[in-house]
XYZ file of C-alpha atoms in Angstrom:
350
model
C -161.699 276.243 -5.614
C -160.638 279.408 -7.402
C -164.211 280.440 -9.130
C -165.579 283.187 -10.478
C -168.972 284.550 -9.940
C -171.543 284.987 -13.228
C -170.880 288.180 -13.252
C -167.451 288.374 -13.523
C -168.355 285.744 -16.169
C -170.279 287.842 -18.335
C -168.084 291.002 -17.458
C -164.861 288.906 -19.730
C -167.249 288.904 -22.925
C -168.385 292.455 -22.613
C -164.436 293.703 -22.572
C -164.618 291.777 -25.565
C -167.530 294.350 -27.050
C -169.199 291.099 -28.044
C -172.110 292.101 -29.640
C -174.356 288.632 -28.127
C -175.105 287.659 -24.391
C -173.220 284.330 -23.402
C -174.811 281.054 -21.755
C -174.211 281.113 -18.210
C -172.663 277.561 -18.688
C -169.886 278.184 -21.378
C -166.974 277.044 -20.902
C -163.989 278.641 -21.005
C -160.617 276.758 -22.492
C -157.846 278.468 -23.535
C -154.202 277.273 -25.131
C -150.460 277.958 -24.516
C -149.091 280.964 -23.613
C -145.516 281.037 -22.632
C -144.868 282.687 -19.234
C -141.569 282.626 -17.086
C -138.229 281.375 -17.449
C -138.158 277.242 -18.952
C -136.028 275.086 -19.981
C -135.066 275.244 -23.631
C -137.151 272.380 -24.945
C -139.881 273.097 -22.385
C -142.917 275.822 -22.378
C -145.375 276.899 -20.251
C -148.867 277.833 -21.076
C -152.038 278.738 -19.248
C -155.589 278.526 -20.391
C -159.177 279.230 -18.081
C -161.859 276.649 -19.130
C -165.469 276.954 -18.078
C -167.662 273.801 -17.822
C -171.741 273.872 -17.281
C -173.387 270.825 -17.397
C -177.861 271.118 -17.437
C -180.949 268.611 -17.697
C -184.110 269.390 -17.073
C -187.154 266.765 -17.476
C -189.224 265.350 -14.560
C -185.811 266.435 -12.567
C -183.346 269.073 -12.950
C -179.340 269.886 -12.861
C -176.992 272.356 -13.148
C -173.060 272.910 -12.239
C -170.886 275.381 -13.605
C -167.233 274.754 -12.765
C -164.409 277.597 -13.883
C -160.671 277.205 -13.094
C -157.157 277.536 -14.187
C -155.407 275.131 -15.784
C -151.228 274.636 -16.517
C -149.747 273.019 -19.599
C -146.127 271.954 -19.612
C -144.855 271.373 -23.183
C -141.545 269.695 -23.267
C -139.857 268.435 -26.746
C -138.952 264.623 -26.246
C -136.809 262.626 -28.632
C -137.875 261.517 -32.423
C -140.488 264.140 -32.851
C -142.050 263.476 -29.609
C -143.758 266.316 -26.996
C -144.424 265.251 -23.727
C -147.762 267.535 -22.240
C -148.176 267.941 -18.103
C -151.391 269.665 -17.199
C -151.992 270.464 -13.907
C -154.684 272.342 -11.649
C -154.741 273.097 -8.152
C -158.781 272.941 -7.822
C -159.467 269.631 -8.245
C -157.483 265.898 -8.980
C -157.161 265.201 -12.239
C -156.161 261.611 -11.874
C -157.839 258.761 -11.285
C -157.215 256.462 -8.334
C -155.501 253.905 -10.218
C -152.730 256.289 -11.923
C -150.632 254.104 -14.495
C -147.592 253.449 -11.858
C -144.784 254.158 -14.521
C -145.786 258.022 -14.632
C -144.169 260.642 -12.656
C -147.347 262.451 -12.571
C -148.211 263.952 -9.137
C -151.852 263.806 -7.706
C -154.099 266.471 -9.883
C -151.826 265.899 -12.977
C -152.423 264.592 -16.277
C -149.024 263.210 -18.487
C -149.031 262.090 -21.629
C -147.081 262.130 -25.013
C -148.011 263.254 -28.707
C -146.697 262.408 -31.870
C -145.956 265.263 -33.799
C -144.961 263.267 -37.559
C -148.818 262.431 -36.920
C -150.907 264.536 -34.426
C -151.065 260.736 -32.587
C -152.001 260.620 -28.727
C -149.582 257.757 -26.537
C -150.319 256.376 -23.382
C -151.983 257.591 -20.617
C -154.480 255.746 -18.530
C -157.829 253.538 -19.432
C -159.737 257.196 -19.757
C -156.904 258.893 -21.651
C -156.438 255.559 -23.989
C -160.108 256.264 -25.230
C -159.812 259.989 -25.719
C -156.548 259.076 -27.429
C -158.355 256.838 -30.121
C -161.132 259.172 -31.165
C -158.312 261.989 -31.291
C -156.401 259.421 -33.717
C -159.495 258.594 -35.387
C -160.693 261.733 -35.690
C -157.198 262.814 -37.432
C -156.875 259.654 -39.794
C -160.350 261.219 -41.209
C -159.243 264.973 -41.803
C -159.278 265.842 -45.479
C -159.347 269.542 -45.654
C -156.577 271.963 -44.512
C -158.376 274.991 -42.843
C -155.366 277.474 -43.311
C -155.809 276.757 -47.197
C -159.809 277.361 -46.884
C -159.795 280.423 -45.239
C -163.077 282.558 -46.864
C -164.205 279.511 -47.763
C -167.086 276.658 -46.587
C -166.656 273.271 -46.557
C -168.161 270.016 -45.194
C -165.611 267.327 -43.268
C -167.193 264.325 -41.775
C -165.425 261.763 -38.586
C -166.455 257.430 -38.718
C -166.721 256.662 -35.321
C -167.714 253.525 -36.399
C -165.379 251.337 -33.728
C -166.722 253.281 -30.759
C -169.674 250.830 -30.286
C -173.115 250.977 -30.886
C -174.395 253.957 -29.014
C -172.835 256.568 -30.810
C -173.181 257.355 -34.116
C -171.005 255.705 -37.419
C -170.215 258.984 -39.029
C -170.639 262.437 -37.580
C -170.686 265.641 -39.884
C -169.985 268.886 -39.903
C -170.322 272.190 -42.297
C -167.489 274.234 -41.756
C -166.574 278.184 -42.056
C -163.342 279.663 -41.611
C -163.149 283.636 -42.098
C -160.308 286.145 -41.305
C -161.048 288.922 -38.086
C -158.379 291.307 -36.233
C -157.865 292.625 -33.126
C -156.578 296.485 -31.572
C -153.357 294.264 -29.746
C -153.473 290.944 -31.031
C -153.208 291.811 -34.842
C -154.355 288.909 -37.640
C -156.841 285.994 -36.708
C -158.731 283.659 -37.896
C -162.082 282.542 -36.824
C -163.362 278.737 -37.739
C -167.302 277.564 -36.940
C -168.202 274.083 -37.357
C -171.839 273.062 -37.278
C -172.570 269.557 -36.892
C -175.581 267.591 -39.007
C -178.041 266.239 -36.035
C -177.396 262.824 -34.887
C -178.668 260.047 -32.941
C -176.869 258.674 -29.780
C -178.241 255.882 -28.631
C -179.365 255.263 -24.729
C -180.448 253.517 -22.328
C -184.352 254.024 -21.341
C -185.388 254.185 -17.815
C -187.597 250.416 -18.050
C -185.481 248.817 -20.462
C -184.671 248.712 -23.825
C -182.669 251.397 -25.839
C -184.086 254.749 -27.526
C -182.476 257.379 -29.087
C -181.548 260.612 -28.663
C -181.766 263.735 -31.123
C -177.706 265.193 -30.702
C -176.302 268.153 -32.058
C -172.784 270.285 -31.026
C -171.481 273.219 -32.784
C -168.106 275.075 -32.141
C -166.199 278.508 -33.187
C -162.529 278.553 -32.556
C -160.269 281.593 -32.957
C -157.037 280.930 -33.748
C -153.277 282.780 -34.426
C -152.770 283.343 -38.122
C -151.272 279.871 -38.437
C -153.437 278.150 -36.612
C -150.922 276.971 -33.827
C -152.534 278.737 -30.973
C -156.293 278.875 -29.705
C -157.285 282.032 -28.034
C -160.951 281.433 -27.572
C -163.124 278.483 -27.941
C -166.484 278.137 -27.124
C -168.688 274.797 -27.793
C -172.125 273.697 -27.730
C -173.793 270.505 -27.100
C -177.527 269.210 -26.976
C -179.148 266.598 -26.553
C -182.984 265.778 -26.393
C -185.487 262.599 -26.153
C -188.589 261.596 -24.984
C -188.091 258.157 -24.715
C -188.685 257.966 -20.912
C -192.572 259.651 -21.889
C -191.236 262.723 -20.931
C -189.766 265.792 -22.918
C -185.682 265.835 -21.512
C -182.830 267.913 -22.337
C -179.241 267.474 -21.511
C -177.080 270.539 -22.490
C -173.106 270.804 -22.105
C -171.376 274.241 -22.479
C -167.373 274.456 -22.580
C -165.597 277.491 -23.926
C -161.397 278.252 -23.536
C -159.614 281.609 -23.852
C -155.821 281.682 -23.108
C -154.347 283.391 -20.031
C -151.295 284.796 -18.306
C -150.091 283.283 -15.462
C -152.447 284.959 -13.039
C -155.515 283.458 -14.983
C -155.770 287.218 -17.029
C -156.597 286.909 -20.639
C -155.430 288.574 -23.494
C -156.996 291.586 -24.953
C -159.483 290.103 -27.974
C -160.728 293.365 -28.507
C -161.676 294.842 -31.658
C -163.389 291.580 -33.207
C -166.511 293.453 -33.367
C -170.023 292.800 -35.464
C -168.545 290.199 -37.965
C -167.486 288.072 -34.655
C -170.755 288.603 -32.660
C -172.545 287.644 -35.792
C -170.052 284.333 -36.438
C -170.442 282.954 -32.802
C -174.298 283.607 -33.301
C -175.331 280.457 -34.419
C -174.264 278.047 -31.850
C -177.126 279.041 -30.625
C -175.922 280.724 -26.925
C -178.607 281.373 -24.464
C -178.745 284.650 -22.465
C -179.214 282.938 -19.127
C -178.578 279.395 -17.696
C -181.373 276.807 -16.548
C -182.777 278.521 -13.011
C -183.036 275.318 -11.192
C -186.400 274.798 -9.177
C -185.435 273.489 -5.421
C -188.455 271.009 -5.512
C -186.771 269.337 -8.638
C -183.199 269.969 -7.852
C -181.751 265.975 -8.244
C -178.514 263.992 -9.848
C -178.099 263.666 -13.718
C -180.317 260.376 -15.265
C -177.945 257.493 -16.399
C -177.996 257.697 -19.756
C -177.219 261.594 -19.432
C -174.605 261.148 -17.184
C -173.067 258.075 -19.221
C -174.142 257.610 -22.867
C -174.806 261.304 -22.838
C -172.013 263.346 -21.782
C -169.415 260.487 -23.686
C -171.432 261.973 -26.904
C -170.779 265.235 -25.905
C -166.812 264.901 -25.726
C -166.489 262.667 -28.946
C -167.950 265.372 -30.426
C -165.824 267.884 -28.953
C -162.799 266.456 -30.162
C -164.205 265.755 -33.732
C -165.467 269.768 -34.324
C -162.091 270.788 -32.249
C -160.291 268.857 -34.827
C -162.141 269.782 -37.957
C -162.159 273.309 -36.803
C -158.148 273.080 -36.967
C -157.389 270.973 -39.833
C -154.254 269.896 -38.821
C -152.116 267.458 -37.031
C -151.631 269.641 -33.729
C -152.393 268.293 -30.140
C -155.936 269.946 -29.907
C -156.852 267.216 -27.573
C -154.372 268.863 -24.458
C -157.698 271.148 -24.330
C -160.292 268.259 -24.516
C -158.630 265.896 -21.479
C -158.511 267.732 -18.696
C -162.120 269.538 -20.266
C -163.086 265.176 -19.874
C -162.014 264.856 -16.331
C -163.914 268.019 -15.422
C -167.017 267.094 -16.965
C -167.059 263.175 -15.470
C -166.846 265.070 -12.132
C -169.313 267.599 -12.428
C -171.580 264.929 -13.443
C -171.751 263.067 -10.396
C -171.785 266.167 -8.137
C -168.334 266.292 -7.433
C -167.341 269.499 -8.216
C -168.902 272.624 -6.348
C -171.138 274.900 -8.829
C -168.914 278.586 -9.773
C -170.158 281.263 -7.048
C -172.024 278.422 -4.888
């Protein structure tokens, strides 16, 4: 797999002139970026995402997972854009691949409304991201590029997602206006999400809850088409085993060239560094103890790190405030996740 190393990790943010030390784990996503010759109707666009994935209690975990993805944009009939993402690290796809897509093994396809920001189709997996996207669009009610300067409060019903999540989540919003040496104009939106309860199952029975909480800073273009950094995170903490545990979930984006380079964010500064500040980054990543090395607990690896993407998709949506495809970040950022939580992915620099 094509990884990078911590360092080279931490080396990105300080080009930056960041003024805060990043979590070992965050991961990076990133948007389109046209590169190369395409068809008319069609674009290409690269992004670099960075997954980690910790617990510690009685046991511990950690994997960090960095690669390159591709998104192929093509304009379909009656307002319709058809979205290919691809990687050559890992599969994508699951095993049972809807037979009437001309996806190739490591591929995702699927197709988005643009009249209503709607996901179609896909698979059992993409079906469920689909609805909370949908959901989590039916329940917008504030436009962020009318609120720039400005706080506000937007809140998702998840509701019809069962029982172990929660009925509404909630977030404070801030959107506030930054530039860059190269880049020009952007604007920078934080949400911050009330804590809430997920609900899971205990280790001799029964069901307990868990204390959640995610918070998210995108920076977009100037009209909020394009994300060229995103950075996300989510944790989650119970005792009802009768033990202290923690399950935290890192993912951050920036947007690439071709060759996996990103572009030049530089100039952001203090304002930025003091914006990002309260998602509450750590300076290092869990150090993992050999004697306690093991697998993620169930309801971490299940009930756990499903919260973590719902909420992903609800603070990537609020953060936007619009009906744009968003969720072409949060799928393949899905897929990755389900696989680093059952050790299928190799750690970054292991």
């Amino acid at each position: 797999m094509n990884f990078t190393s911590k360092s080279r990790t931490k080396c990105f943010w300080h080009r930056q002139t960041f003024c805060l030390a990043m979590a070992l784990g965050v991961v990076l996503l990133s948007p389109f970026a046209k590169a190369g010759p395409a068809a008319e109707n069609e674009s290409i666009q690269y992004y670099k995402m960075l997954s980690t994935v910790e617990y510690a209690g009685k046991s511990q975990f950690s994997s960090q997972v960095e690669t390159l993805f591709t998104v192929k944009k093509q304009s379909l009939w009656d307002d319709k854009v058809q979205y290919l993402i691809s990687t050559n690290d890992f599969d994508l796809m699951d095993s049972d691949m809807n037979s009437g897509q001309q996806s190739t093994p490591k591929e995702l396809l699927f197709v988005v409304d643009k009249k209503t920001g709607y996901l179609l189709g896909g698979d059992e997996d993409l079906a469920f991201w689909g609805k909370v996207n949908n959901q989590c669009i039916k329940s917008l009610k504030k436009v962020t590029k009318e609120n720039v300067g400005k706080t506000w409060e937007q809140s998702f019903n998840l509701s019809s997602f069962g029982s172990s999540l929660p009925n509404d989540l909630k977030f404070t919003l801030t959107a506030i206006q930054l530039k860059t040496k190269v880049l020009g104009e952007m604007i920078a939106v934080r949400a911050l999400s009330e804590p809430f309860i997920v609900k899971v199952a205990k280790e001799k029975g029964g069901v307990g809850p868990v204390e959640s909480k995610i918070s998210a800073v995108y920076l977009f273009d100037p009209e909020i088409e394009n994300i060229y950094l995103s950075i996300s995170v989510f944790e989650a903490t119970t005792n009802i085993n009768g033990f202290k545990e923690k399950l935290r979930h890192e993912i951050a984006t920036y947007k690439t060239d071709a060759a996996g380079v990103s572009f030049d964010l530089s100039g952001l500064g203090r304002n930025f560094g003091k914006f990002v500040r309260k998602l509450g980054l750590t300076k290092e990543g869990l150090k993992v103890v050999k004697e306690k090395e093991s697998s993620l607990p169930q309801w971490a690896r299940s009930e756990g790190l499903v919260a973590s993407q719902v909420a992903n998709i609800c603070a990537a949506t609020a953060c936007e405030g619009a009906l744009n495809p968003v969720v072409t970040v949060y799928i393949p950022a899905a897929r990755t996740v389900a696989l680093q939580s059952t050790g299928e992915l190799a750690t970054a620099g292991g």
